Structure formats: C-alpha cells, structure tokens
C-alpha positions in Angstrom: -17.8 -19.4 33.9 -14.6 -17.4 33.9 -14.4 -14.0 32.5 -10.5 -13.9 31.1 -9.2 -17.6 29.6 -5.5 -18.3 29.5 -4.5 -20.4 26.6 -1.3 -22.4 26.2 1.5 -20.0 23.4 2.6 -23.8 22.6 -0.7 -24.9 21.4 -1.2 -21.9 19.2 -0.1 -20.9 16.1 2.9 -18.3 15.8 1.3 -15.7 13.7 -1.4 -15.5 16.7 1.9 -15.3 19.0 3.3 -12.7 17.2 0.6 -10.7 16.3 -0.4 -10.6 20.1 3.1 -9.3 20.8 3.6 -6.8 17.6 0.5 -5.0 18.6 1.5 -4.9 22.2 4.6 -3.4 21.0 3.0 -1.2 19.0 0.0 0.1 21.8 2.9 0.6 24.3 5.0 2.9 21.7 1.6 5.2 20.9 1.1 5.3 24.8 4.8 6.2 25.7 4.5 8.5 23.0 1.4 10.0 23.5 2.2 10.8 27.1 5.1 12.1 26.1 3.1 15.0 24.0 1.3 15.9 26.5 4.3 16.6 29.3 5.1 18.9 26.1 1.2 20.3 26.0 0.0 18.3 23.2 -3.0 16.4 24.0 -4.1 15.5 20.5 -2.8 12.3 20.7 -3.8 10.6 24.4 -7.5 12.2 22.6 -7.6 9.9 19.8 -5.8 6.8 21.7 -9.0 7.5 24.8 -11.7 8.4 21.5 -10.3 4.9 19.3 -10.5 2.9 22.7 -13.8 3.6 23.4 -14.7 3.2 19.6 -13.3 0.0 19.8 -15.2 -1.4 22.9 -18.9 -0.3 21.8 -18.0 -1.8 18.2 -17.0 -4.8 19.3 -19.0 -5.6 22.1 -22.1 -4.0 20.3 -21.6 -5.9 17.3 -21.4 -9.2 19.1 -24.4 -8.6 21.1 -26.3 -7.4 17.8 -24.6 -9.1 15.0 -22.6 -11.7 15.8 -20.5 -11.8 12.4 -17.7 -14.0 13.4 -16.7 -16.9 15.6 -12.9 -15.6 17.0 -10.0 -18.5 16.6 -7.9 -19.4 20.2 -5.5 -16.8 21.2 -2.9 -17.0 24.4 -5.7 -14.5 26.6 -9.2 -14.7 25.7 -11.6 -12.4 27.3 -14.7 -14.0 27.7 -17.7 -12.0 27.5 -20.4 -15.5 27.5 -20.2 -15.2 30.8 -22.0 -12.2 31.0 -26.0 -12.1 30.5 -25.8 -9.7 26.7 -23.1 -12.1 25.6 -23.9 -15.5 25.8 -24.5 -17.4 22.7 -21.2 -15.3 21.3 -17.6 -15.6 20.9 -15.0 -15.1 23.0 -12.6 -11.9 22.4 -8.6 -11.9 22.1 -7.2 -9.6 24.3 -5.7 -7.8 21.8 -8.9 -6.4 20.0 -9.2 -4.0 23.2 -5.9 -2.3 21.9 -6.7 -2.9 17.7 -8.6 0.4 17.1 -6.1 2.3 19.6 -3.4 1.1 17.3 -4.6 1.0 14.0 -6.3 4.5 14.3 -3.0 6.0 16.3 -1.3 4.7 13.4 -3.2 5.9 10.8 -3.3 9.4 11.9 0.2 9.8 12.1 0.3 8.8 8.8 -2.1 11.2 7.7 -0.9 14.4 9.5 2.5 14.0 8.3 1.3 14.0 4.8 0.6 17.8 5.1 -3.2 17.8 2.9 -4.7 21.2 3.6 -8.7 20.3 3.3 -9.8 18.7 5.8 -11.9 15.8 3.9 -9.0 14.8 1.8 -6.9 14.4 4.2 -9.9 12.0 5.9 -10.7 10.5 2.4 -6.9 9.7 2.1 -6.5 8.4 5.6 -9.2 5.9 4.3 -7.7 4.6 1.3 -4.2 4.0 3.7 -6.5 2.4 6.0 -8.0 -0.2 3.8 -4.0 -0.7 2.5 -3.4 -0.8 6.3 -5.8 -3.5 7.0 -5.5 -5.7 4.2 -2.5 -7.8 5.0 -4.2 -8.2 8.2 -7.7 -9.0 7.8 -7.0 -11.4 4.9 -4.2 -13.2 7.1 -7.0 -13.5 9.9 -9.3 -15.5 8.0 -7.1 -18.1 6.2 -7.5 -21.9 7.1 -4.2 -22.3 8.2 -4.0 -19.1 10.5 -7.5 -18.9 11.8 -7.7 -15.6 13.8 -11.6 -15.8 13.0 -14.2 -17.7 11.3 -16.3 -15.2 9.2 -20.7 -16.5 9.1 -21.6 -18.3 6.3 -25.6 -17.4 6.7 -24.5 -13.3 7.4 -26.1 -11.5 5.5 -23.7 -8.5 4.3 -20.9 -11.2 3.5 -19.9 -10.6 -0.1 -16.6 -12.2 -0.4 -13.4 -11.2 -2.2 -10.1 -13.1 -1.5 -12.1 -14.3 1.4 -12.3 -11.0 2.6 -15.9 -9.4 3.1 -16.2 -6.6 0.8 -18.6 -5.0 3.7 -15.4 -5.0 5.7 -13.2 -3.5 3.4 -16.2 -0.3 2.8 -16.3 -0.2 6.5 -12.3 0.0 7.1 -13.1 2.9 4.1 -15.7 5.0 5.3 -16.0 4.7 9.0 -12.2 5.5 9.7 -12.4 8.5 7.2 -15.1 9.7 9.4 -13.0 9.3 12.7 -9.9 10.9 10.8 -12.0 13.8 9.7 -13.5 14.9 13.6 -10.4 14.2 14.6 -8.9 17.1 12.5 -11.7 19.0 13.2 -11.2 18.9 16.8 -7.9 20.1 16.6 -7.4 23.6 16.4 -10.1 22.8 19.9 -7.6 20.5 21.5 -4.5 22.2 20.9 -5.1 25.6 19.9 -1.8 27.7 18.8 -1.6 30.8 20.8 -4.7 30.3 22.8 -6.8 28.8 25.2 -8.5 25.6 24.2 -10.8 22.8 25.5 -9.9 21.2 28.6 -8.5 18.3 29.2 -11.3 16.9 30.8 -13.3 17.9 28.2 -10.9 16.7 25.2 -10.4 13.3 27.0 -14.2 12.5 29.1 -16.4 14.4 26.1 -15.1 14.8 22.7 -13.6 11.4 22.6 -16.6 9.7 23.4 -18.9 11.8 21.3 -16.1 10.8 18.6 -16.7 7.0 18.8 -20.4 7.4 18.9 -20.8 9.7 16.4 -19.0 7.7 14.0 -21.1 4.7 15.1 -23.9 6.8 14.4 -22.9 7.7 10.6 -21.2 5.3 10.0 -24.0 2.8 9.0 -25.3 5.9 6.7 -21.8 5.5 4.7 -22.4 2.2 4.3 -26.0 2.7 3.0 -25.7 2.2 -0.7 -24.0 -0.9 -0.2 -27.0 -2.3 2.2 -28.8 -1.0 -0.1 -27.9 -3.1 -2.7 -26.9 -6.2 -0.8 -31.2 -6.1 0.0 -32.1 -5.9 -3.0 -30.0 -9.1 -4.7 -27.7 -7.1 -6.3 -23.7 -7.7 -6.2 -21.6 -5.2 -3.7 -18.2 -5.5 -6.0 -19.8 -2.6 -8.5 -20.0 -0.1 -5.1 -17.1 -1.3 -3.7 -15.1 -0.9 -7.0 -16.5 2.9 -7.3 -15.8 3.4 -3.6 -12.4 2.8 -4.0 -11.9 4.4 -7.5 -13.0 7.5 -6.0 -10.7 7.5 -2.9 -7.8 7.0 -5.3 -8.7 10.4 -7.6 -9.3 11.9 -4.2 -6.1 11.3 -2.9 -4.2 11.4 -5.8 -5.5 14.8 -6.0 -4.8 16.0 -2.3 -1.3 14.4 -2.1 -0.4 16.1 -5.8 -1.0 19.6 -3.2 0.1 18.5 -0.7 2.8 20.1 2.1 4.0 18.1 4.3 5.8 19.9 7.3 8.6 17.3 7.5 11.0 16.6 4.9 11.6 12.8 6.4 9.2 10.2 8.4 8.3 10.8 12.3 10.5 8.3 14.3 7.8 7.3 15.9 5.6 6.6 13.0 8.4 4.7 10.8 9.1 2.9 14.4 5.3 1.2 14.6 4.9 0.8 10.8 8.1 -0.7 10.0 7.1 -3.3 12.9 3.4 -4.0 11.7 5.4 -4.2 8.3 7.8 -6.4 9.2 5.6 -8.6 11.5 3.3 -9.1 8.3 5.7 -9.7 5.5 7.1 -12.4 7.6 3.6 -14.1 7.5 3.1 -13.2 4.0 6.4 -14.9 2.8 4.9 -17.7 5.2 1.8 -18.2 3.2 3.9 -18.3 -0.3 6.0 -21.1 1.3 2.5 -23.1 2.9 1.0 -22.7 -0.5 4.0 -23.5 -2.8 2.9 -20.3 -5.0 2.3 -16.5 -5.4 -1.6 -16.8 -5.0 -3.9 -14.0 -5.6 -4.4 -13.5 -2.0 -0.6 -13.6 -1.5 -0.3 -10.5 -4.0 -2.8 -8.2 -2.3 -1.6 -9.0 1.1 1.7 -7.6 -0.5 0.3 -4.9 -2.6 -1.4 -3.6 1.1 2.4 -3.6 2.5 3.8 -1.8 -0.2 1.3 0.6 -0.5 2.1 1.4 3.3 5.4 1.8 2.9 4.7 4.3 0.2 2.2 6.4 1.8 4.3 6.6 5.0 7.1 7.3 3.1 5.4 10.7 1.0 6.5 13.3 3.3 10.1 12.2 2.4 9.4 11.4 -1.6 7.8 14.5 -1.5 10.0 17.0 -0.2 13.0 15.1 -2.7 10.5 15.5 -5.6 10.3 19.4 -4.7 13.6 20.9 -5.4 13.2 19.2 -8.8 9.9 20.7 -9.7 10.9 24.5 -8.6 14.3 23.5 -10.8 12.0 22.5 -13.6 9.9 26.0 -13.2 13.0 28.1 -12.9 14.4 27.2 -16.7 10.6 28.2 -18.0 11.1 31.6 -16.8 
C-alpha cells in the first residue's frame, strides 16, 4: 500500500484546488518571513511555525489513531497513513493539513501581537475569539455536500451540530488556540529577550516548541471539560457554547477598548496572508450563494467570519485613527 497518493486536479473540485494552493501560498510567506526575523535576531516566529507544526502532527495523527472523527474527502496529494500498522482502519490525510496549524496559528498570532493588549490572557482570550472567526468560513465550507473536504461521524459522540458545524469544534478552535497564544507570549521575553541574553536556539526551537504542542494537548481536553461534561450526561452543548463565546466577546471587548497597538497601520505581511485566505474564501462563499440560489444561514456566518477578520486585522489601524479623536474629545473637557 503506498504511503503518499497522487490524485488527478481535473477530477477534483476547485475549492479543494485552491485551497491546496492558498495555504501553500500562505505556509511559504510565514516561512520566507519567519526566516527573515531571524537573519534580523528574532526567533519568535520560526518558534511558533516549529511549536504549531508539531501541534499539528500529534493532533492529527493522534486523533485518527484514537478518535477517528472524520472520513477526509479526495484531494490532489493524499498522505496515506493506512498503510502503517496505528492507522489502518482510518482516513487518509491531504497534504495540506501538515501545514494547517503552521498557518492558521502563524496567522493568528500576528494578528494578535499587532493588536498591542497588555495582559497576557486577553490577548490569548482574544486571539481565540479571531480564531473561531478565522476558522469558520473554513470549517463550514469543508463539510458542505457539494465541497466535501471531510465527512464529519454520524455515531461520534461529541458531535453537536450547528450549521453543520460541530459545536465541539468550534470550543476547541476557542480554547485550545488561546492556550497556544498564551505560552506563546509567555515564552517571549525567553525567546527574544530585549537587552539580554535569552534561550537558545536550540532550546527555543527542539524544547519549548515541543513542550508547547504537548502541553496544550495536555490542557486542552481540561478546557473542554464542561462541555464533555454535559454532552455525557444528555444535556445540549449550545448553552456552554453560547456562554463560551459570550464571555470571549466582554473579554475582548474589554482588552481591545485598552488596548495599544505599536503600529498605526497592518503588518505587510499579515494584511498579505489574510487578504489571500480572505479572498480565497469569499470567492467560495459567493460560490455557495450562486449553488444554492440564496443567502442561507450558513452563507451568512461564513460571511460574518470574513468580516469579522477583516475587522480584527484591521484594529491597529482603526485604532490609532480613533485616538487623535478621543485625546481631541479630552482636551475641550479641560
């Protein structure tokens, strides 16, 4: 049985072909970029790509060996993992979910950095709520009946479905990448300290970012507790899921209202790899409206996730334009 499978573009659908090649677009830019930090003595950055990379790997390959939650649709390379002894019985892998969690997470911490949040768990809690925003265009497009990225298990479980989407998924997106945000920003002051000496690179790269992805493997399930908790019991996950989110939005409406952001306009970089996941997934979205002949439900979230994107991207630069107004505003009081 071969390990990689090669699958005719032709015979798949385009939103598989062009999500294969928007991420790749979007891994290479957060390598190049990366790399290019750390010529300058920044290593933060090729930390979290090597910590979300290994995340990604034990995840995925952990969950399929354990859990088995999903049945992947056909993309162009397939990485076949039923050829080895843990894996058989599963699905095979798309290439491109070895370079997801680089990408998404890369992505997401730009985004939260920029936005200049001073306490460390806002600025994680935050990163969450853009995260779910992040992945909703996404992980609802993956699962329609026309696109077919995945098939979710009808006997799992933890499946609780809104829009189609698992409501297990959406906590998870929540809470687990809050918890990678915040030892991310914790390690930093250790990665690149200002004015002194620091971890080393070895250390940054071959232990923290392991210990990273395995200790938010290792909480992560805790976050998810009162969920499990209630799924086990019979009860209905929408309830925790509702106060979940309720509670990241007071959390970051709170830490952005404070907030400083050290910019006064978007990161090239970060503008460059959102406006091209942005762009990617409108086009799909528009797609959908025209497949179903109207603006469903799960048309309007998948464009609420997009907008609120752009908007959270865009705060360093709203806020900085806000400012001048509010000190105005101060100086005729006084």
């Amino acid at each position: 049985m071969e390990l990689v499978i090669i699958n005719n573009p032709a015979t798949i659908g385009w939103q598989a072909n062009l999500l294969d090649l928007v991420l790749l677009v979007m891994f290479a830019s957060a390598v190049v970029y990366a790399i290019a930090q750390w010529r300058r003595g920044v290593r933060a950055y090729l930390t979290l790509l090597a910590a979300a990379f290994f995340y990604g790997v034990v995840l995925e390959l952990g969950g399929m060996a354990l859990l088995n939650m999903y049945v992947q649709g056909d993309f162009t390379v397939m990485l076949n993992f039923r050829a080895l002894a843990p894996f058989q019985g599963t699905t095979a892998m798309p290439f491109y979910v070895l370079i997801f969690y680089p990408v998404f997470l890369f992505t997401g911490f730009k985004v939260v950095e920029a936005w200049g949040i001073t306490r460390r768990w806002q600025a994680a809690v935050t990163g969450g709520l853009f995260m779910v925003a992040f992945d909703a265009p996404y992980i609802i497009e993956g699962g329609l009946r026309h696109v077919v990225w995945w098939t979710w298990r009808s006997d799992f479980p933890m499946f609780q479905y809104w829009l189609d989407w698992p409501l297990v998924d959406l906590c998870w997106q929540a809470t687990w990448d809050a918890m990678f945000f915040y030892l991310m920003l914790w390690a930093l002051p250790h990665i690149d300290p200002p004015g002194r000496r620091g971890w080393s690179t070895a250390k940054s790269l071959l232990v923290f970012a392991p210990l990273c992805a395995l200790v938010t493997i290792a909480v992560g399930p805790l976050l998810l507790a009162p969920q499990t908790a209630v799924t086990f019991l019979g009860g209905r996950q929408w309830p925790v899921v509702l106060a979940l989110i309720l509670g990241y939005v007071v959390v970051a409406a709170t830490a952005l209202r404070t907030a400083h952001p050290a910019r006064d306009r978007v990161e090239p970089v970060t503008g460059w790899i959102v406006g091209v996941y942005v762009a990617a997934m409108a086009a799909m979205v528009i797609a959908n409206a025209v497949h179903e002949g109207a603006l469903l439900s799960y048309i309007t979230v998948q464009a609420a996730g997009l907008l609120a994107i752009c908007g959270l991207t865009l705060f360093p630069w709203l806020a900085t334009r806000r400012r001048p107004v509010t000190i105005a505003a101060a100086d005729a009081t006084n």
